[in-house]
Tab-separated table of C-alpha atoms in Angstrom:
chain	number	residue	atom	x	y	z
A	1	UNK	CA	14.046	47.086	15.836
A	2	UNK	CA	14.713	43.835	13.950
A	3	UNK	CA	17.581	44.036	11.470
A	4	UNK	CA	16.691	42.540	8.097
A	5	UNK	CA	19.344	40.997	5.868
A	6	UNK	CA	19.486	38.808	2.774
A	7	UNK	CA	21.561	35.640	2.497
A	8	UNK	CA	22.624	33.474	-0.426
A	9	UNK	CA	19.938	30.934	-1.403
A	10	UNK	CA	20.935	27.276	-1.489
A	11	UNK	CA	19.003	24.095	-2.241
A	12	UNK	CA	18.595	21.604	0.565
A	13	UNK	CA	17.471	18.014	0.423
A	14	UNK	CA	13.727	17.971	0.939
A	15	UNK	CA	10.821	15.700	1.741
A	16	UNK	CA	8.076	14.994	-0.779
A	17	UNK	CA	4.854	16.968	-0.602
A	18	UNK	CA	2.636	15.276	-3.197
A	19	UNK	CA	-1.099	15.483	-3.865
A	20	UNK	CA	-2.870	12.940	-6.081
A	21	UNK	CA	-6.366	13.824	-7.256
A	22	UNK	CA	-8.886	11.908	-9.309
A	23	UNK	CA	-12.344	10.363	-9.410
A	24	UNK	CA	-13.246	7.126	-7.643
A	25	UNK	CA	-11.491	4.185	-9.272
A	26	UNK	CA	-8.664	6.188	-10.842
A	27	UNK	CA	-5.957	4.468	-8.758
A	28	UNK	CA	-5.087	7.199	-6.251
A	29	UNK	CA	-4.414	4.864	-3.309
A	30	UNK	CA	-2.498	2.340	-5.393
A	31	UNK	CA	-0.337	5.042	-6.970
A	32	UNK	CA	0.322	6.617	-3.560
A	33	UNK	CA	1.490	3.253	-2.203
A	34	UNK	CA	3.801	2.723	-5.188
A	35	UNK	CA	5.417	6.137	-4.750
A	36	UNK	CA	5.644	5.911	-0.939
A	37	UNK	CA	7.275	2.485	-1.094
A	38	UNK	CA	9.925	3.752	-3.496
A	39	UNK	CA	10.843	6.978	-1.687
A	40	UNK	CA	10.493	5.729	1.915
A	41	UNK	CA	11.526	2.657	3.874
A	42	UNK	CA	8.741	2.677	6.502
A	43	UNK	CA	5.319	3.639	5.205
A	44	UNK	CA	2.260	4.629	7.241
A	45	UNK	CA	-1.208	5.278	5.851
A	46	UNK	CA	-3.982	7.241	7.555
A	47	UNK	CA	-7.092	5.488	6.245
A	48	UNK	CA	-10.356	7.430	6.062
A	49	UNK	CA	-11.976	4.970	3.652
A	50	UNK	CA	-13.092	2.268	6.111
A	51	UNK	CA	-10.028	0.110	5.659
A	52	UNK	CA	-10.084	0.064	1.871
A	53	UNK	CA	-6.310	0.558	1.594
A	54	UNK	CA	-5.698	-2.733	3.404
A	55	UNK	CA	-6.926	-4.532	0.276
A	56	UNK	CA	-3.453	-3.817	-1.116
A	57	UNK	CA	-1.618	-5.309	1.881
A	58	UNK	CA	-0.666	-8.364	-0.209
A	59	UNK	CA	1.271	-6.115	-2.617
A	60	UNK	CA	2.699	-3.432	-0.326
A	61	UNK	CA	4.162	-3.302	3.176
A	62	UNK	CA	2.703	-0.493	5.269
A	63	UNK	CA	1.124	0.248	8.627
A	64	UNK	CA	-2.321	1.772	8.821
A	65	UNK	CA	-4.375	3.887	11.190
A	66	UNK	CA	-8.116	4.034	10.586
A	67	UNK	CA	-10.042	7.182	11.476
A	68	UNK	CA	-13.809	7.555	11.545
A	69	UNK	CA	-13.995	11.239	12.452
A	70	UNK	CA	-12.085	13.944	10.683
A	71	UNK	CA	-11.658	16.976	12.930
A	72	UNK	CA	-8.458	18.890	12.067
A	73	UNK	CA	-7.092	18.007	15.510
A	74	UNK	CA	-7.476	14.282	14.716
A	75	UNK	CA	-5.090	14.578	11.783
A	76	UNK	CA	-2.626	16.642	13.824
A	77	UNK	CA	-2.609	13.984	16.580
A	78	UNK	CA	-2.084	11.224	13.992
A	79	UNK	CA	0.814	13.163	12.470
A	80	UNK	CA	2.440	13.493	15.891
A	81	UNK	CA	2.183	9.736	16.521
A	82	UNK	CA	3.535	8.907	13.037
A	83	UNK	CA	6.445	11.325	13.457
A	84	UNK	CA	7.332	9.865	16.862
A	85	UNK	CA	7.221	6.334	15.401
A	86	UNK	CA	9.666	7.393	12.693
A	87	UNK	CA	7.664	6.671	9.541
A	88	UNK	CA	9.589	8.277	6.708
A	89	UNK	CA	6.669	8.189	4.255
A	90	UNK	CA	3.102	9.043	5.243
A	91	UNK	CA	-0.041	8.753	3.110
A	92	UNK	CA	-3.288	10.526	3.985
A	93	UNK	CA	-6.005	8.629	2.104
A	94	UNK	CA	-8.004	10.690	1.638
A	95	UNK	CA	-7.398	14.287	2.612
A	96	UNK	CA	-10.855	15.166	1.283
A	97	UNK	CA	-12.485	13.732	4.410
A	98	UNK	CA	-10.867	16.441	6.527
A	99	UNK	CA	-12.737	18.951	4.374
A	100	UNK	CA	-16.192	17.442	3.848
A	101	UNK	CA	-16.309	14.379	6.127
A	102	UNK	CA	-17.706	13.959	9.631
A	103	UNK	CA	-16.067	16.589	11.817
A	104	UNK	CA	-14.230	18.100	8.834
A	105	UNK	CA	-13.761	21.785	8.096
A	106	UNK	CA	-17.170	22.299	6.493
A	107	UNK	CA	-18.877	20.757	9.501
A	108	UNK	CA	-16.738	22.877	11.832
A	109	UNK	CA	-17.875	25.995	9.970
A	110	UNK	CA	-21.512	24.940	10.204
A	111	UNK	CA	-21.313	24.265	13.948
A	112	UNK	CA	-19.494	27.544	14.634
A	113	UNK	CA	-22.054	29.473	12.587
A	114	UNK	CA	-24.896	27.954	14.626
A	115	UNK	CA	-23.145	28.806	17.894
A	116	UNK	CA	-22.789	32.393	16.702
A	117	UNK	CA	-26.543	32.536	16.105
A	118	UNK	CA	-28.476	32.898	12.895
A	119	UNK	CA	-26.201	30.585	10.918
A	120	UNK	CA	-23.637	33.354	10.368
A	121	UNK	CA	-21.200	31.706	7.932
A	122	UNK	CA	-18.677	34.548	8.320
A	123	UNK	CA	-18.413	33.832	12.037
A	124	UNK	CA	-18.176	30.133	11.228
A	125	UNK	CA	-15.230	30.588	8.892
A	126	UNK	CA	-13.536	32.958	11.333
A	127	UNK	CA	-13.480	30.154	13.897
A	128	UNK	CA	-12.650	27.315	11.510
A	129	UNK	CA	-9.874	28.935	9.466
A	130	UNK	CA	-7.262	28.772	12.261
A	131	UNK	CA	-8.067	25.066	12.756
A	132	UNK	CA	-7.583	24.457	9.048
A	133	UNK	CA	-4.343	26.432	8.933
A	134	UNK	CA	-2.933	24.548	11.927
A	135	UNK	CA	-3.808	21.231	10.260
A	136	UNK	CA	-2.168	22.147	6.946
A	137	UNK	CA	0.910	23.586	8.664
A	138	UNK	CA	1.313	20.371	10.673
A	139	UNK	CA	0.917	18.277	7.522
A	140	UNK	CA	3.530	20.265	5.592
A	141	UNK	CA	5.918	20.219	8.558
A	142	UNK	CA	5.793	16.416	8.898
A	143	UNK	CA	9.412	15.162	9.150
A	144	UNK	CA	9.033	12.590	6.366
A	145	UNK	CA	7.543	12.366	2.877
A	146	UNK	CA	3.839	13.196	2.629
A	147	UNK	CA	1.428	11.995	-0.054
A	148	UNK	CA	-2.240	12.926	0.129
A	149	UNK	CA	-5.039	11.696	-2.071
A	150	UNK	CA	-8.069	13.848	-2.824
A	151	UNK	CA	-11.300	12.812	-4.446
A	152	UNK	CA	-12.182	14.826	-7.515
A	153	UNK	CA	-15.720	15.864	-8.191
A	154	UNK	CA	-16.798	14.141	-11.363
A	155	UNK	CA	-19.048	14.635	-14.329
A	156	UNK	CA	-19.736	12.690	-17.495
A	157	UNK	CA	-18.821	13.786	-20.994
A	158	UNK	CA	-19.884	12.122	-24.221
A	159	UNK	CA	-17.097	10.848	-26.473
A	160	UNK	CA	-16.984	8.795	-29.631
A	161	UNK	CA	-15.500	5.307	-29.463
A	162	UNK	CA	-13.448	3.596	-32.197
A	163	UNK	CA	-16.664	2.747	-34.061
A	164	UNK	CA	-17.975	6.276	-33.914
A	165	UNK	CA	-20.608	5.481	-31.304
A	166	UNK	CA	-21.392	8.035	-28.598
A	167	UNK	CA	-20.354	6.734	-25.174
A	168	UNK	CA	-20.284	8.440	-21.759
A	169	UNK	CA	-16.935	8.895	-20.019
A	170	UNK	CA	-16.362	9.924	-16.404
A	171	UNK	CA	-13.870	12.773	-15.912
A	172	UNK	CA	-12.463	14.343	-12.760
A	173	UNK	CA	-12.847	18.007	-11.965
A	174	UNK	CA	-11.515	20.037	-9.029
A	175	UNK	CA	-10.522	18.144	-5.867
A	176	UNK	CA	-12.946	17.911	-2.966
A	177	UNK	CA	-10.984	20.333	-0.809
A	178	UNK	CA	-10.753	24.076	-0.392
A	179	UNK	CA	-9.964	26.232	-3.422
A	180	UNK	CA	-6.237	26.665	-3.966
A	181	UNK	CA	-5.178	23.660	-1.882
A	182	UNK	CA	-2.903	22.538	-4.720
A	183	UNK	CA	-0.581	25.482	-4.040
A	184	UNK	CA	0.399	23.884	-0.726
A	185	UNK	CA	2.127	20.948	-2.473
A	186	UNK	CA	5.289	20.643	-4.561
A	187	UNK	CA	3.843	18.087	-6.961
A	188	UNK	CA	0.182	17.683	-7.934
A	189	UNK	CA	-0.834	14.738	-10.111
A	190	UNK	CA	-4.249	14.273	-11.678
A	191	UNK	CA	-5.383	10.700	-12.371
A	192	UNK	CA	-8.168	9.628	-14.721
A	193	UNK	CA	-10.223	6.445	-15.012
A	194	UNK	CA	-7.510	4.800	-17.147
A	195	UNK	CA	-4.950	5.400	-14.356
A	196	UNK	CA	-3.114	7.966	-16.449
A	197	UNK	CA	-1.268	10.528	-14.357
A	198	UNK	CA	-0.857	14.103	-15.562
A	199	UNK	CA	1.531	16.223	-13.509
A	200	UNK	CA	-0.524	19.402	-13.311
A	201	UNK	CA	1.873	21.266	-11.039
A	202	UNK	CA	5.486	20.630	-10.151
A	203	UNK	CA	8.396	22.529	-8.646
A	204	UNK	CA	10.608	19.835	-10.176
A	205	UNK	CA	11.321	20.890	-13.770
A	206	UNK	CA	11.983	17.278	-14.783
A	207	UNK	CA	8.403	16.316	-13.864
A	208	UNK	CA	6.469	19.344	-15.054
A	209	UNK	CA	3.741	18.441	-17.551
A	210	UNK	CA	4.637	14.751	-17.548
A	211	UNK	CA	1.951	12.275	-18.666
A	212	UNK	CA	2.371	8.703	-17.393
A	213	UNK	CA	0.062	5.755	-17.980
A	214	UNK	CA	-0.012	3.528	-14.899
A	215	UNK	CA	2.738	5.349	-12.930
A	216	UNK	CA	5.301	3.032	-11.404
A	217	UNK	CA	8.644	3.105	-9.623
A	218	UNK	CA	10.271	5.104	-12.394
A	219	UNK	CA	8.075	8.085	-11.621
A	220	UNK	CA	8.919	7.760	-7.922
A	221	UNK	CA	12.614	7.571	-8.852
A	222	UNK	CA	12.416	10.920	-10.638
A	223	UNK	CA	10.723	12.431	-7.582
A	224	UNK	CA	13.438	11.075	-5.279
A	225	UNK	CA	16.216	12.293	-7.581
A	226	UNK	CA	14.832	15.841	-7.371
A	227	UNK	CA	14.362	15.674	-3.594
A	228	UNK	CA	17.894	14.419	-2.914
A	229	UNK	CA	19.595	17.153	-4.964
A	230	UNK	CA	21.084	19.568	-2.444
A	231	UNK	CA	22.813	19.653	0.902
A	232	UNK	CA	21.493	17.664	3.883
A	233	UNK	CA	19.142	19.592	6.158
A	234	UNK	CA	18.353	19.168	9.887
A	235	UNK	CA	15.226	17.140	10.592
A	236	UNK	CA	12.345	17.635	13.019
A	237	UNK	CA	13.757	14.711	15.025
A	238	UNK	CA	17.046	16.620	15.336
A	239	UNK	CA	15.183	19.635	16.704
A	240	UNK	CA	13.162	17.528	19.148
A	241	UNK	CA	16.383	15.974	20.461
A	242	UNK	CA	17.991	19.416	20.803
A	243	UNK	CA	14.960	20.736	22.700
A	244	UNK	CA	15.000	17.720	25.043
A	245	UNK	CA	18.709	18.081	25.860
A	246	UNK	CA	18.829	18.520	29.666
A	247	UNK	CA	21.956	20.653	29.291
A	248	UNK	CA	20.325	23.132	26.888
A	249	UNK	CA	20.145	26.648	28.333
A	250	UNK	CA	17.458	29.265	27.813
A	251	UNK	CA	19.452	31.260	25.238
A	252	UNK	CA	20.298	28.084	23.340
A	253	UNK	CA	16.625	27.120	23.192
A	254	UNK	CA	15.596	30.609	22.127
A	255	UNK	CA	18.074	30.388	19.235
A	256	UNK	CA	16.696	26.936	18.421
A	257	UNK	CA	13.175	28.386	18.259
A	258	UNK	CA	14.320	31.095	15.850
A	259	UNK	CA	16.029	28.533	13.609
A	260	UNK	CA	12.938	26.324	13.553
A	261	UNK	CA	10.829	29.386	12.694
A	262	UNK	CA	13.103	30.205	9.740
A	263	UNK	CA	12.617	26.663	8.471
A	264	UNK	CA	8.803	26.897	8.825
A	265	UNK	CA	8.662	23.918	11.179
A	266	UNK	CA	7.115	25.504	14.274
A	267	UNK	CA	3.786	23.759	13.647
A	268	UNK	CA	5.309	20.304	13.220
A	269	UNK	CA	3.254	17.827	15.280
A	270	UNK	CA	5.401	15.919	17.790
A	271	UNK	CA	4.943	14.188	21.146
A	272	UNK	CA	6.021	15.766	24.435
A	273	UNK	CA	7.978	13.746	27.061
A	274	UNK	CA	4.659	12.439	28.430
A	275	UNK	CA	3.533	11.177	25.011
A	276	UNK	CA	0.972	13.931	24.349
A	277	UNK	CA	0.646	15.587	20.915
A	278	UNK	CA	2.150	19.069	20.832
A	279	UNK	CA	3.653	21.410	18.259
A	280	UNK	CA	7.421	21.708	18.004
A	281	UNK	CA	7.068	25.418	18.860
A	282	UNK	CA	5.285	24.686	22.150
A	283	UNK	CA	7.768	21.942	23.009
A	284	UNK	CA	10.725	24.315	22.628
A	285	UNK	CA	8.949	27.031	24.626
A	286	UNK	CA	8.157	24.568	27.419
A	287	UNK	CA	11.771	23.417	27.568
A	288	UNK	CA	12.937	27.041	27.474
A	289	UNK	CA	10.727	27.904	30.448
A	290	UNK	CA	12.128	24.927	32.348
A	291	UNK	CA	15.671	26.087	31.578
A	292	UNK	CA	14.827	29.594	32.781
A	293	UNK	CA	13.339	28.206	35.996
A	294	UNK	CA	16.467	26.146	36.587
A	295	UNK	CA	18.541	29.325	36.445
A	296	UNK	CA	16.178	31.108	38.859
A	297	UNK	CA	16.238	28.186	41.306
A	298	UNK	CA	20.038	28.018	41.123
A	299	UNK	CA	20.269	31.749	41.841
A	300	UNK	CA	17.892	31.423	44.811
A	301	UNK	CA	19.943	28.533	46.162
A	302	UNK	CA	23.170	30.541	45.865
A	303	UNK	CA	21.511	33.476	47.632
A	304	UNK	CA	20.332	31.213	50.468
A	305	UNK	CA	23.835	29.821	50.892
A	306	UNK	CA	25.264	33.335	51.007
A	307	UNK	CA	22.776	34.311	53.684
A	308	UNK	CA	23.618	31.213	55.726
A	309	UNK	CA	27.317	31.907	55.404
A	310	UNK	CA	26.779	35.509	56.479
């Protein structure tokens, strides 16, 4: 029986988990690049918008990876490559494509429902939900800062201008992603057509409810100040190095697995020694099995020597 015990809570330095939502033209990509450049030194951007982010390459320094299909596994593989390359700030622009784009979750549900026969949506979701959960877990376990943009569904409202005339205005509604996705992030900012950011959700008290027109480096500075408050914490890279240690024994690796589980990093996407995407959990298990086999082989060798000596 597992013994349960409480321990004193303490704040550790953390990595940003930010979502920016808004209608087309509200400045989501630009704002994400501003924030990423302030809180990270090496910035990578996963581009789902046919290279549109590269239009800002004259103002920002970042590396880009363009995707044309949006299966959950494609994002997990991209996360593993970015983590291995050591990018300390990663932008997914936009995360909405992995919901409603080609190969995204909605398409996965549709295909699974057809395979089940009769277009059974329940069967479709049963198959797709684990894919979605693995993708989100890998995203949240990324070893650097993460900023995602999400398109907001839009509608028009009629306002009065300064002369009293009725004019239409485009407003953003809920993001084009699954319901409740905002709960996965520490900070959620909603942008409008005037590039005004409203912090709709924040675990940082200093940012909660903030309204910023044309957010700049000062906003990013407040985010970084909140993230850096606390004691240093081990990184995914530290755990990968510990798992790859040729001297690590089976018990040591089992303890490492338990520590990684407590820190909710088992689903972090990394690369194995052969350069293939794998979760941190599977990497540790693989190394643990190798360590166990080394012990078995050593015991067999000792037994053979004893027999020869006898």
